[in-house]
Amino acid sequence: MEDTAKNQHHAFESHPHKTLFTLAIPVLFSLVAEPVTGLVDTAFISRLGAQPMAALGIGTMVFSSVFWIFGFLGIGTQTEVSHSLGKGDEVRASSLCWLAVGLGLVLGFLLIAVLYPMLGIIAEGMGGTGDVLQYAQEYMRYRLLGAPAILVTLSCFGALRGYQEMQTPLWIAVGLNAVNICLDWLLVFGHGPFPEMGVAGASLASSISQWFGAAGALIIIKRRFGLNLNFGIKDIRRLFVIGGDLFIRTGSVCVFLLFCTRVATRAGADAGAAHQAIRQFFVFLALFLDSFAISGQSLVGYFIGCSDIFHARKVASLVCFWSFITGIFLMIAMILGENTVIWILVPKEAVKVFIPAWLAVSLLQPINSLSFATDGIHLGTGDFSYLRNSMFTAVLISVAAIFLVERLEPENMLLWIWIISGIWTSLRALFGMIRIWPGIGRAPLKSENQPTVATN
């Protein structure tokens, strides 16, 4: 079976640009659809004022961090499925789908049990006081109910992308966001028989829509790949090894982003509200840039499974090239669209601190695109330990810089937070690039590996 798979001709070999875009375009729209949940919540809550907006910032940052920590369910599954398909082992590929789903359900309900009693402490630890503290607790209480659904959907998306099936996650994401928008309109301000719930209504709408998305994803996985529970201890151990590396990597990211949110919130409600608007848009752009990275991850993973280093390196080159071009266009669009973003997302009292920070984030996008592109490439090779170590180093340097700036108390704290965020993402891009070109350390894509592997 493995020899047959290796002799099969992949479309990328004859049409590399077309194949990459064929995969990346549906990924792009599915990734853009995913954070629409947060953007819709932000747009509705911004109408309620700076305090609800700052509370939303605390709640979304906490849960984004929690769910990112469990990102190995999607990332690890995608890499392992693509490697298995490259080797021709379709049985293992399908069993990995259901292993990830089972782990997602178990971990999701554990999150509810562990975090629910701690929500007040978490909100207070993030700098929430008074009404901001109360609103943040309300948001997190309802948002936590969707935890199992989010992890199941994450697992299903990883499995589908490992199969290079990129359109299905798009339709699921569009569907659950359509449900979320309708429920936001009904629950935030109250319409008909539905009560006016404010921040809590936005949170409940998100959780309900996620359960709809998870149900749809499970139905599709079962129809496409069947129900295969023949995974073994080795597969479970492999996912948890990946999870350990990604836990440290993602945990480091979360520490940095949480620290940034805490410093911005402590700088005042205006800075907290402006930071939430920028951060939400930054997450939106990060996932937008990740379209080439996720496609590259599946392609690189497939060619690594086939032991074809030549085409894996070619994927890496194209992913970085098109990601950088995309970053330039995003930078221009952000600069030109500043007033529109202010109108949609920023309370009037927060505009003054928002504008200079927004410019800093705009100029960052070309470098930011390379950080995400190289992440996807290294995830495809399975180079998880390198990603762990490089991220930890970048975060350590950046957190130290934020800590120093906080002690100096400059006039525009928010601007400095995002300048340092630029340093953070630049370090990520640097570490990612030098692992491929020239290929420092035991790099899976090092060029001297190519002739030996290509003759296998």
PDB file of C-alpha atoms in Angstrom, residues 229-380:
ATOM      1  CA  LEU A 229     -12.308   3.220  16.371  1.00  0.00           C
ATOM      2  CA  ASN A 230      -9.272   1.029  15.686  1.00  0.00           C
ATOM      3  CA  PHE A 231      -6.727   3.500  17.020  1.00  0.00           C
ATOM      4  CA  GLY A 232      -4.177   2.188  19.480  1.00  0.00           C
ATOM      5  CA  ILE A 233      -2.115   3.287  22.439  1.00  0.00           C
ATOM      6  CA  LYS A 234       0.666   4.332  20.074  1.00  0.00           C
ATOM      7  CA  ASP A 235      -1.635   6.794  18.314  1.00  0.00           C
ATOM      8  CA  ILE A 236      -2.895   8.205  21.617  1.00  0.00           C
ATOM      9  CA  ARG A 237       0.678   8.576  22.860  1.00  0.00           C
ATOM     10  CA  ARG A 238       1.712  10.302  19.618  1.00  0.00           C
ATOM     11  CA  LEU A 239      -1.064  12.885  19.866  1.00  0.00           C
ATOM     12  CA  PHE A 240      -0.178  13.605  23.474  1.00  0.00           C
ATOM     13  CA  VAL A 241       3.523  13.990  22.627  1.00  0.00           C
ATOM     14  CA  ILE A 242       2.506  16.511  19.980  1.00  0.00           C
ATOM     15  CA  GLY A 243       0.145  18.016  22.533  1.00  0.00           C
ATOM     16  CA  GLY A 244       2.976  18.428  25.028  1.00  0.00           C
ATOM     17  CA  ASP A 245       5.129  20.382  22.583  1.00  0.00           C
ATOM     18  CA  LEU A 246       2.208  22.477  21.365  1.00  0.00           C
ATOM     19  CA  PHE A 247       0.989  23.030  24.921  1.00  0.00           C
ATOM     20  CA  ILE A 248       4.271  24.750  25.798  1.00  0.00           C
ATOM     21  CA  ARG A 249       4.294  26.635  22.501  1.00  0.00           C
ATOM     22  CA  THR A 250       0.684  27.762  22.694  1.00  0.00           C
ATOM     23  CA  GLY A 251       0.926  28.363  26.418  1.00  0.00           C
ATOM     24  CA  SER A 252       3.811  30.740  25.745  1.00  0.00           C
ATOM     25  CA  VAL A 253       1.699  32.618  23.193  1.00  0.00           C
ATOM     26  CA  CYS A 254      -1.165  32.818  25.650  1.00  0.00           C
ATOM     27  CA  VAL A 255       1.075  34.165  28.405  1.00  0.00           C
ATOM     28  CA  PHE A 256       2.242  36.942  26.099  1.00  0.00           C
ATOM     29  CA  LEU A 257      -1.230  37.854  24.790  1.00  0.00           C
ATOM     30  CA  LEU A 258      -2.827  37.639  28.235  1.00  0.00           C
ATOM     31  CA  PHE A 259      -0.094  39.838  29.658  1.00  0.00           C
ATOM     32  CA  CYS A 260      -0.683  42.378  26.875  1.00  0.00           C
ATOM     33  CA  THR A 261      -4.445  42.373  27.591  1.00  0.00           C
ATOM     34  CA  ARG A 262      -3.852  42.747  31.327  1.00  0.00           C
ATOM     35  CA  VAL A 263      -1.500  45.717  30.847  1.00  0.00           C
ATOM     36  CA  ALA A 264      -3.925  47.362  28.394  1.00  0.00           C
ATOM     37  CA  THR A 265      -6.889  46.864  30.750  1.00  0.00           C
ATOM     38  CA  ARG A 266      -4.980  48.296  33.702  1.00  0.00           C
ATOM     39  CA  ALA A 267      -4.139  51.343  31.582  1.00  0.00           C
ATOM     40  CA  GLY A 268      -7.847  52.256  31.639  1.00  0.00           C
ATOM     41  CA  ALA A 269     -11.184  51.316  30.093  1.00  0.00           C
ATOM     42  CA  ASP A 270     -10.401  53.306  26.921  1.00  0.00           C
ATOM     43  CA  ALA A 271      -7.119  51.445  26.342  1.00  0.00           C
ATOM     44  CA  GLY A 272      -8.802  48.141  27.190  1.00  0.00           C
ATOM     45  CA  ALA A 273     -11.603  48.767  24.695  1.00  0.00           C
ATOM     46  CA  ALA A 274      -9.200  49.871  21.946  1.00  0.00           C
ATOM     47  CA  HIS A 275      -6.978  46.867  22.624  1.00  0.00           C
ATOM     48  CA  GLN A 276      -9.956  44.525  22.316  1.00  0.00           C
ATOM     49  CA  ALA A 277     -10.868  46.010  18.939  1.00  0.00           C
ATOM     50  CA  ILE A 278      -7.291  45.713  17.632  1.00  0.00           C
ATOM     51  CA  ARG A 279      -6.710  42.284  19.155  1.00  0.00           C
ATOM     52  CA  GLN A 280      -9.921  40.925  17.685  1.00  0.00           C
ATOM     53  CA  PHE A 281      -8.940  42.231  14.271  1.00  0.00           C
ATOM     54  CA  PHE A 282      -5.372  40.921  14.744  1.00  0.00           C
ATOM     55  CA  VAL A 283      -6.772  37.425  15.371  1.00  0.00           C
ATOM     56  CA  PHE A 284      -8.949  37.856  12.292  1.00  0.00           C
ATOM     57  CA  LEU A 285      -5.911  38.754  10.165  1.00  0.00           C
ATOM     58  CA  ALA A 286      -3.782  35.995  11.697  1.00  0.00           C
ATOM     59  CA  LEU A 287      -6.281  33.377  10.601  1.00  0.00           C
ATOM     60  CA  PHE A 288      -6.591  35.100   7.233  1.00  0.00           C
ATOM     61  CA  LEU A 289      -2.823  34.806   6.756  1.00  0.00           C
ATOM     62  CA  ASP A 290      -2.933  31.204   7.919  1.00  0.00           C
ATOM     63  CA  SER A 291      -4.771  30.081   4.764  1.00  0.00           C
ATOM     64  CA  PHE A 292      -1.526  29.398   2.901  1.00  0.00           C
ATOM     65  CA  ALA A 293       0.066  27.975   6.047  1.00  0.00           C
ATOM     66  CA  ILE A 294      -2.666  25.384   6.634  1.00  0.00           C
ATOM     67  CA  SER A 295      -2.643  24.362   2.973  1.00  0.00           C
ATOM     68  CA  GLY A 296       1.149  24.156   3.116  1.00  0.00           C
ATOM     69  CA  GLN A 297       0.953  22.042   6.257  1.00  0.00           C
ATOM     70  CA  SER A 298      -1.154  19.404   4.502  1.00  0.00           C
ATOM     71  CA  LEU A 299       0.983  19.418   1.347  1.00  0.00           C
ATOM     72  CA  VAL A 300       4.297  19.321   3.217  1.00  0.00           C
ATOM     73  CA  GLY A 301       2.928  16.585   5.473  1.00  0.00           C
ATOM     74  CA  TYR A 302       1.885  14.525   2.458  1.00  0.00           C
ATOM     75  CA  PHE A 303       5.289  14.828   0.753  1.00  0.00           C
ATOM     76  CA  ILE A 304       7.115  14.114   4.023  1.00  0.00           C
ATOM     77  CA  GLY A 305       5.007  10.951   4.279  1.00  0.00           C
ATOM     78  CA  CYS A 306       6.128  10.100   0.727  1.00  0.00           C
ATOM     79  CA  SER A 307       9.780  10.907   1.644  1.00  0.00           C
ATOM     80  CA  ASP A 308       9.816  13.527  -1.129  1.00  0.00           C
ATOM     81  CA  ILE A 309      11.926  16.380   0.275  1.00  0.00           C
ATOM     82  CA  PHE A 310      12.237  18.131  -3.093  1.00  0.00           C
ATOM     83  CA  HIS A 311       8.524  18.857  -3.410  1.00  0.00           C
ATOM     84  CA  ALA A 312       8.168  19.550   0.321  1.00  0.00           C
ATOM     85  CA  ARG A 313      10.758  22.344  -0.035  1.00  0.00           C
ATOM     86  CA  LYS A 314       8.980  23.640  -3.125  1.00  0.00           C
ATOM     87  CA  VAL A 315       5.759  23.878  -1.131  1.00  0.00           C
ATOM     88  CA  ALA A 316       7.651  25.840   1.547  1.00  0.00           C
ATOM     89  CA  SER A 317       8.964  28.352  -1.006  1.00  0.00           C
ATOM     90  CA  LEU A 318       5.566  28.986  -2.551  1.00  0.00           C
ATOM     91  CA  VAL A 319       3.805  29.281   0.808  1.00  0.00           C
ATOM     92  CA  CYS A 320       6.274  31.928   2.012  1.00  0.00           C
ATOM     93  CA  PHE A 321       6.139  33.850  -1.275  1.00  0.00           C
ATOM     94  CA  TRP A 322       2.355  34.087  -1.502  1.00  0.00           C
ATOM     95  CA  SER A 323       1.985  34.738   2.229  1.00  0.00           C
ATOM     96  CA  PHE A 324       4.339  37.721   2.010  1.00  0.00           C
ATOM     97  CA  ILE A 325       2.464  39.158  -0.971  1.00  0.00           C
ATOM     98  CA  THR A 326      -0.790  38.738   0.968  1.00  0.00           C
ATOM     99  CA  GLY A 327       0.744  40.530   3.966  1.00  0.00           C
ATOM    100  CA  ILE A 328       1.595  43.554   1.819  1.00  0.00           C
ATOM    101  CA  PHE A 329      -1.963  43.808   0.512  1.00  0.00           C
ATOM    102  CA  LEU A 330      -3.352  43.489   4.043  1.00  0.00           C
ATOM    103  CA  MET A 331      -1.094  46.285   5.264  1.00  0.00           C
ATOM    104  CA  ILE A 332      -2.387  48.623   2.556  1.00  0.00           C
ATOM    105  CA  ALA A 333      -6.008  47.633   3.199  1.00  0.00           C
ATOM    106  CA  MET A 334      -5.672  48.253   6.940  1.00  0.00           C
ATOM    107  CA  ILE A 335      -4.208  51.713   6.464  1.00  0.00           C
ATOM    108  CA  LEU A 336      -6.952  52.676   4.022  1.00  0.00           C
ATOM    109  CA  GLY A 337      -9.702  51.099   6.123  1.00  0.00           C
ATOM    110  CA  GLU A 338      -8.878  52.711   9.475  1.00  0.00           C
ATOM    111  CA  ASN A 339     -11.984  54.913   9.637  1.00  0.00           C
ATOM    112  CA  THR A 340     -14.278  52.013   8.773  1.00  0.00           C
ATOM    113  CA  VAL A 341     -12.817  49.889  11.568  1.00  0.00           C
ATOM    114  CA  ILE A 342     -13.242  52.767  14.023  1.00  0.00           C
ATOM    115  CA  TRP A 343     -16.885  53.148  13.020  1.00  0.00           C
ATOM    116  CA  ILE A 344     -17.609  49.423  13.422  1.00  0.00           C
ATOM    117  CA  LEU A 345     -15.526  48.368  16.425  1.00  0.00           C
ATOM    118  CA  VAL A 346     -14.215  51.296  18.477  1.00  0.00           C
ATOM    119  CA  PRO A 347     -16.186  53.258  21.106  1.00  0.00           C
ATOM    120  CA  LYS A 348     -15.815  57.031  20.672  1.00  0.00           C
ATOM    121  CA  GLU A 349     -13.897  57.507  23.904  1.00  0.00           C
ATOM    122  CA  ALA A 350     -11.242  54.974  22.806  1.00  0.00           C
ATOM    123  CA  VAL A 351     -10.466  56.406  19.339  1.00  0.00           C
ATOM    124  CA  LYS A 352      -7.536  58.587  20.470  1.00  0.00           C
ATOM    125  CA  VAL A 353      -5.478  55.680  21.823  1.00  0.00           C
ATOM    126  CA  PHE A 354      -6.609  53.367  19.019  1.00  0.00           C
ATOM    127  CA  ILE A 355      -5.239  55.262  15.998  1.00  0.00           C
ATOM    128  CA  PRO A 356      -1.435  55.097  16.592  1.00  0.00           C
ATOM    129  CA  ALA A 357      -1.604  51.469  17.741  1.00  0.00           C
ATOM    130  CA  TRP A 358      -3.614  50.563  14.634  1.00  0.00           C
ATOM    131  CA  LEU A 359      -0.903  52.034  12.381  1.00  0.00           C
ATOM    132  CA  ALA A 360       1.751  49.944  14.140  1.00  0.00           C
ATOM    133  CA  VAL A 361      -0.282  46.771  13.605  1.00  0.00           C
ATOM    134  CA  SER A 362      -0.850  47.659   9.938  1.00  0.00           C
ATOM    135  CA  LEU A 363       2.862  48.020   9.196  1.00  0.00           C
ATOM    136  CA  LEU A 364       3.527  44.687  10.887  1.00  0.00           C
ATOM    137  CA  GLN A 365       1.510  42.527   8.472  1.00  0.00           C
ATOM    138  CA  PRO A 366       4.169  41.521   5.869  1.00  0.00           C
ATOM    139  CA  ILE A 367       6.452  40.156   8.602  1.00  0.00           C
ATOM    140  CA  ASN A 368       3.461  38.681  10.410  1.00  0.00           C
ATOM    141  CA  SER A 369       2.577  36.753   7.258  1.00  0.00           C
ATOM    142  CA  LEU A 370       5.975  35.021   7.236  1.00  0.00           C
ATOM    143  CA  SER A 371       5.662  34.001  10.881  1.00  0.00           C
ATOM    144  CA  PHE A 372       2.434  32.156  10.127  1.00  0.00           C
ATOM    145  CA  ALA A 373       3.696  30.721   6.832  1.00  0.00           C
ATOM    146  CA  THR A 374       6.753  29.149   8.435  1.00  0.00           C
ATOM    147  CA  ASP A 375       4.677  27.857  11.354  1.00  0.00           C
ATOM    148  CA  GLY A 376       2.512  25.925   8.894  1.00  0.00           C
ATOM    149  CA  ILE A 377       5.531  24.492   7.095  1.00  0.00           C
ATOM    150  CA  HIS A 378       7.150  23.232  10.307  1.00  0.00           C
ATOM    151  CA  LEU A 379       3.863  21.805  11.531  1.00  0.00           C
ATOM    152  CA  GLY A 380       3.669  19.849   8.285  1.00  0.00           C
TER     153      GLY A 380
END
